[in-house]
Coordinates of C-alpha atoms and ligand atoms in Angstrom, one line a residue:
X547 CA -124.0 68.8 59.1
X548 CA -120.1 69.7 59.9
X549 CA -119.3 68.0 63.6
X550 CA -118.7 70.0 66.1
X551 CA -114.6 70.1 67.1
X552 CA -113.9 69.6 70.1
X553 CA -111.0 71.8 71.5
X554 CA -109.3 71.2 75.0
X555 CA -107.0 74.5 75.9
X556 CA -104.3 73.4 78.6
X557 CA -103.1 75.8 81.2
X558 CA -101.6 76.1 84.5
X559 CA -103.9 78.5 85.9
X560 CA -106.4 81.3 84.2
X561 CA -103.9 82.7 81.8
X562 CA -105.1 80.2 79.1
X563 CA -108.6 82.4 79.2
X564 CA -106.9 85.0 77.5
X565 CA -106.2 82.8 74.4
X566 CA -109.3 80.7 74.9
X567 CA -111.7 83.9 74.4
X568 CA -109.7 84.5 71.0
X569 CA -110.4 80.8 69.8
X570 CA -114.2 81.0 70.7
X571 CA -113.9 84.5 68.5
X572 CA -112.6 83.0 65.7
X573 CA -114.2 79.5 65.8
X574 CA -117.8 79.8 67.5
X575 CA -118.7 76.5 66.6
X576 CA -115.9 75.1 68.7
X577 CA -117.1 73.2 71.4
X578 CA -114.2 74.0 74.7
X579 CA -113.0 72.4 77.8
X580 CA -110.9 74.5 79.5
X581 CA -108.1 73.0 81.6
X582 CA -106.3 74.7 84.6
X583 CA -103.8 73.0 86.2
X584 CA -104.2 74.9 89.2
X585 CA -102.7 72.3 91.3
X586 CA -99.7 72.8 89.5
X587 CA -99.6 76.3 90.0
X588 CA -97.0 78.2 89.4
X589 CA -95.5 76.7 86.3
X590 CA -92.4 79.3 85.9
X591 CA -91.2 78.1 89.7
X592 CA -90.9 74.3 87.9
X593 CA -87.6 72.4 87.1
X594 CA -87.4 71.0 83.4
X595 CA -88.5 67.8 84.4
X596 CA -91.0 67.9 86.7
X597 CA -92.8 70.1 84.7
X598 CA -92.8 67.7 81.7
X599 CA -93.6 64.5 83.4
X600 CA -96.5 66.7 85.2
X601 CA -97.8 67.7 81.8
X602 CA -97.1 64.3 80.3
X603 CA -99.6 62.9 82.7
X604 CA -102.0 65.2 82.7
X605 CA -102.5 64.9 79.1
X606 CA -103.1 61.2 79.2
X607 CA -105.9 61.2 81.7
X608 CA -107.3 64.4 79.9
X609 CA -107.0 62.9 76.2
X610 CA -108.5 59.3 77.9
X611 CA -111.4 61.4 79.0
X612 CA -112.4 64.0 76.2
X613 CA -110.9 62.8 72.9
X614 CA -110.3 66.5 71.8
X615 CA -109.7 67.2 68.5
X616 CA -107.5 70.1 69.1
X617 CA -105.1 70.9 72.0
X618 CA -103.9 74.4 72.5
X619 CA -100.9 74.2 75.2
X620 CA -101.8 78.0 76.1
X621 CA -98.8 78.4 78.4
X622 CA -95.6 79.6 77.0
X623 CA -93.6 78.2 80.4
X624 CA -94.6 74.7 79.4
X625 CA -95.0 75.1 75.1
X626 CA -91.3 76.4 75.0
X627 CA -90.6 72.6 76.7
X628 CA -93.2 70.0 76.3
X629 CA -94.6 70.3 72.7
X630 CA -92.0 67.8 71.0
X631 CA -92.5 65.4 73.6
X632 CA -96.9 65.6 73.1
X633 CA -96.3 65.7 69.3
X634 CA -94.3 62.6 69.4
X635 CA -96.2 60.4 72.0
X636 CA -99.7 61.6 70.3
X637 CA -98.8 62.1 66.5
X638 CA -102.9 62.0 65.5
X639 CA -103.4 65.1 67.8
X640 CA -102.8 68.4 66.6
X641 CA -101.2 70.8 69.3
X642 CA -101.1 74.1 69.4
X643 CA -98.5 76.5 71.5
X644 CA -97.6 79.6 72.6
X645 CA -94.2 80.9 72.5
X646 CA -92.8 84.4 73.4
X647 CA -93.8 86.3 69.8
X648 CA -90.2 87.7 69.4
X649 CA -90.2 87.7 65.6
X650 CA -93.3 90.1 65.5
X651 CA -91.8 92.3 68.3
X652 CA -88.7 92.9 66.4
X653 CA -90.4 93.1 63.2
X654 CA -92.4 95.8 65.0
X655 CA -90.4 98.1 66.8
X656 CA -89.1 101.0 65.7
X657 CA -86.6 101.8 68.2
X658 CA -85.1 98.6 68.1
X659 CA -85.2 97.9 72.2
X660 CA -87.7 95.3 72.7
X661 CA -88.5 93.4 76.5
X662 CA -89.9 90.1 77.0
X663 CA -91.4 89.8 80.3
X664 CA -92.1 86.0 81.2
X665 CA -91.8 83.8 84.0
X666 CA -88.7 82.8 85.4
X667 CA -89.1 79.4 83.3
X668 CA -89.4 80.4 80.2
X669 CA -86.7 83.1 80.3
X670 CA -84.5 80.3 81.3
X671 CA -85.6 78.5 78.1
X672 CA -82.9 77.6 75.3
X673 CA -85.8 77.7 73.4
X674 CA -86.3 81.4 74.0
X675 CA -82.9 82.3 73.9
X676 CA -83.0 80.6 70.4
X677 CA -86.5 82.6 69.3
X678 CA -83.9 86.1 70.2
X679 CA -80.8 84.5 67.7
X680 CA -83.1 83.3 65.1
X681 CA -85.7 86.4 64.7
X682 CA -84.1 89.8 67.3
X683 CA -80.5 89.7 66.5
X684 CA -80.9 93.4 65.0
X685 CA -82.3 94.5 68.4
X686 CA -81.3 94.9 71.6
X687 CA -83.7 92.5 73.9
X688 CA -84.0 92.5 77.8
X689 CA -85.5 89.2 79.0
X690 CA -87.3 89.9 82.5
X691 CA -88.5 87.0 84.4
X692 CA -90.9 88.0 86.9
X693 CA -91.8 85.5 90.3
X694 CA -95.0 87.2 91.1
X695 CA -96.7 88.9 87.8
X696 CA -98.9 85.9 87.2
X697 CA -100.0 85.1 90.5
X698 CA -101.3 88.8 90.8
X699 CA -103.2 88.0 87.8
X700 CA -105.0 85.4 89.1
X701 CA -105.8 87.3 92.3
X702 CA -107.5 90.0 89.9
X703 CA -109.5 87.3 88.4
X704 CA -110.5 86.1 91.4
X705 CA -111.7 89.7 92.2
X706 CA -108.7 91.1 94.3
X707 CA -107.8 94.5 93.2
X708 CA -103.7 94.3 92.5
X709 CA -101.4 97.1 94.3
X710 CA -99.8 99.3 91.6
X711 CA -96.5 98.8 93.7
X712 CA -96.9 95.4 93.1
X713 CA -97.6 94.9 89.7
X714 CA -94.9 98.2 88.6
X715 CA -91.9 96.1 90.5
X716 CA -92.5 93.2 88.4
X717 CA -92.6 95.1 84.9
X718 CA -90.1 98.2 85.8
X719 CA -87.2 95.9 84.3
X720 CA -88.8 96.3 80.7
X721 CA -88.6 99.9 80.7
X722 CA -85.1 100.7 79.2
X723 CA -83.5 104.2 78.2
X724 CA -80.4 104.2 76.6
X725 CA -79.7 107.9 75.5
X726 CA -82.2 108.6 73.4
X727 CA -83.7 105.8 72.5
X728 CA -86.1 103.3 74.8
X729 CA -88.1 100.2 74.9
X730 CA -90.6 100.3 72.5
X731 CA -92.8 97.1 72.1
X732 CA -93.4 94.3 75.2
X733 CA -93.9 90.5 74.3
X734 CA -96.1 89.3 76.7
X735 CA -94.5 86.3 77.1
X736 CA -96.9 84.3 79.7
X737 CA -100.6 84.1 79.1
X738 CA -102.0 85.4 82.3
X739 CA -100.3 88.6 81.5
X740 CA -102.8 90.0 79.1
X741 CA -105.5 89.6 81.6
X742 CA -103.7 92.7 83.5
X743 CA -103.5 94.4 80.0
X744 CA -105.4 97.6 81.3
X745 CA -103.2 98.3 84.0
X746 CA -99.9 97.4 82.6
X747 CA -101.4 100.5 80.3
X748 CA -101.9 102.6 82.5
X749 CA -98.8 101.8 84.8
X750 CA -96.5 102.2 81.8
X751 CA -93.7 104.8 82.4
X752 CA -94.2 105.9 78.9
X753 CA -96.4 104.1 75.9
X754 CA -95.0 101.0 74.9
X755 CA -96.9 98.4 72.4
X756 CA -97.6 95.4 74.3
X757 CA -98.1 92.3 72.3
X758 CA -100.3 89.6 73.3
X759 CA -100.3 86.7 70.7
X760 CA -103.6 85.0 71.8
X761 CA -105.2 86.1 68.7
X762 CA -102.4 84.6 66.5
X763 CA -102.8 81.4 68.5
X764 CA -106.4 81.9 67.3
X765 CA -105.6 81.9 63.7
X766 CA -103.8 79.1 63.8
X767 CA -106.4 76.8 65.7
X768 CA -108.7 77.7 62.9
X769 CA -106.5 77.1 60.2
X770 CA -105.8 73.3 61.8
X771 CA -109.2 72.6 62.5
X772 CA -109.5 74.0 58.7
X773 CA -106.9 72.6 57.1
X774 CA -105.6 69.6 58.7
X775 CA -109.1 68.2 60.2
X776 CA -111.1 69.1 57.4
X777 CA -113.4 70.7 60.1
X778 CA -115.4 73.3 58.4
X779 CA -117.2 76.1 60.6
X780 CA -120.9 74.6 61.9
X781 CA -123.4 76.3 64.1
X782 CA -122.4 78.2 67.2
X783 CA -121.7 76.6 70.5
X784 CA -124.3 78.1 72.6
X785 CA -122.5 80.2 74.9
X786 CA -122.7 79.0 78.8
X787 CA -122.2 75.1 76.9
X788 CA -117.9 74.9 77.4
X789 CA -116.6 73.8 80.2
X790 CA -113.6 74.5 82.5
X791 CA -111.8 72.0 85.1
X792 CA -109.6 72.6 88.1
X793 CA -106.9 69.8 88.9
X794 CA -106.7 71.4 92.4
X795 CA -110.3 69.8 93.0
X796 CA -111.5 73.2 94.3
X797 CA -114.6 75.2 93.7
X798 CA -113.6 78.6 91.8
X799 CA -115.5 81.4 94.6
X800 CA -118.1 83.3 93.0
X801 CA -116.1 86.1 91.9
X802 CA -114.2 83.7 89.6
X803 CA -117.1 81.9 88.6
X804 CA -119.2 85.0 87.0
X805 CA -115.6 85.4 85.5
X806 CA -115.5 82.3 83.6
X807 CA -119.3 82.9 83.4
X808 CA -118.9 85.9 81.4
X809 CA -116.4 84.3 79.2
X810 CA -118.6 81.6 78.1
X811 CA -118.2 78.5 80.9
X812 CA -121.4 77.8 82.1
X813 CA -120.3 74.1 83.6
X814 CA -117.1 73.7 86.6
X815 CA -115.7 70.2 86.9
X816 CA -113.6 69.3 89.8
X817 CA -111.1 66.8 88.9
X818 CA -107.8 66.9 91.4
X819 CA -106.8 64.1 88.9
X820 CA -103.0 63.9 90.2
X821 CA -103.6 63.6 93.5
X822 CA -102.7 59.8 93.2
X823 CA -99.2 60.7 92.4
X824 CA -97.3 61.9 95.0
X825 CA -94.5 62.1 92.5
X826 CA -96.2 65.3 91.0
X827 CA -97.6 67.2 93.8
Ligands
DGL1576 N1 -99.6 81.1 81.9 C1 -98.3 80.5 81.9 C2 -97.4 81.0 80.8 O1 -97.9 81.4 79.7 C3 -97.5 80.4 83.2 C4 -97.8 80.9 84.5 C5 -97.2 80.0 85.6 O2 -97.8 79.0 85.9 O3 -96.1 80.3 86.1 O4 -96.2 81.0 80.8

């Protein structure tokens, strides 16, 4: 009988859900804890540091506590900074990121005007500066960094219905015309931006294709589990068996709960796990 792997996904809020419903797709077997840091919340407001040494700490307690066989770092605000650092100080782990897919936006567009809409933090990035020399310098690439797109996400989650106002100032700065040629394809660059997929659709000033990379991230969980752990698919998880925690120590309200009840998290824990550290408040 293969074992069951054990897979934590790390995020600073509900954006993670997005790339956790792709890894439960592709590996059913895997058994997940999902991890908000929604004490932590927003990441893309963070300075460099902070947000490293808050992620650094976190994943001591959380690795002390689950032994994962997997971790997916399903944030792109704290992947583009804090995966050499976990590689190094846990080499036996495998860890997955996400990082603004720039290489399949510009391989994709046709009109050669691609936007990556982000948070502040990871616009900021060298890293994703670099992604835009190494794998865009054929296009022309606006970076938007918006302060409020993922917060509205999580209100929606938590059952709120987002103001098209709201959610339309936050994205107008990918829409770009110059003569006649225009934006083409959007890299969803932060994770909780998917979970407003249907509006951004249908707020869109003209059709764009909008690429979410959760499924990517998918692929490649599967192939490590695969390939590195020699874990071969098993039996199902029973849905309503994975697990979610909040650092914040707060109960998700119902609306949230049938949420994560829908996608699969039958069991909350309440863990505000930093609250001993001042430091990282
Ligand atoms: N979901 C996160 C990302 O992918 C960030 C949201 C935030 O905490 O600012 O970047």
């Amino acid at each position: 009988m293969p074992r069951t792997p054990h897979v934590l996904v790390f995020d600073s809020g509900l954006g993670g859900l997005t790339v956790l419903a792709e890894v439960m797709r592709l590996r059913p077997d895997a058994y997940c804890m999902y991890v908000a840091d929604d004490a932590g919340f927003p990441y893309g407001r963070l300075g460099e540091a902070a947000l490293v040494a808050r992620v650094a700490a976190l994943m001591v307690w959380l690795i002390g506590q689950f032994a994962p066989d997997a971790i997916v770092i399903a944030c792109n605000t704290a992947s583009t900074l804090v995966l050499p650092h976990l590689r190094a100080a846990y080499p036996q782990i495998p860890f997955v990121g996400t990082v603004p897919a720039i290489k399949p936006a510009a391989a994709q567009s046709r009109s050669k005007m691609i936007s990556v809409l982000a948070t502040p933090g990871t616009v900021a990035r060298d890293y994703t500066r670099e992604l835009v020399r190494t794998y865009a310098a054929h296009c022309a690439v606006t970076l938007v960094g918006s302060d409020r797109l993922a917060a509205i996400a999580e209100a929606s989650m938590k059952g709120e219905k987002p103001a098209d106002a709201d959610i339309l100032a936050e994205i107008g700065g990918c829409f770009v015309e110059d003569g006649a040629a225009r934006t083409d394809c959007i890299v969803l660059a932060c994770t909780h931006y998917p979970l407003l997929l249907a509006e951004l659709e249908r707020l869109a000033p003209w059709r764009v294709t909008w690429i979410d990379p959760a499924e990517a991230i998918a692929r490649r969980v599967d192939h490590v589990l695969d390939e590195d752990l020699g874990m071969v698919e098993g039996e199902p998880t029973p849905r309503g068996a994975h697990r979610a925690l909040f650092t914040s120590g707060i109960a998700p309200a119902p609306a949230l709960k049938d949420a994560l009840a829908k996608r699969g998290i039958g069991k909350i824990v309440l863990e505000p796990i930093l609250l001993e550290r001042p430091d990282l408040r």
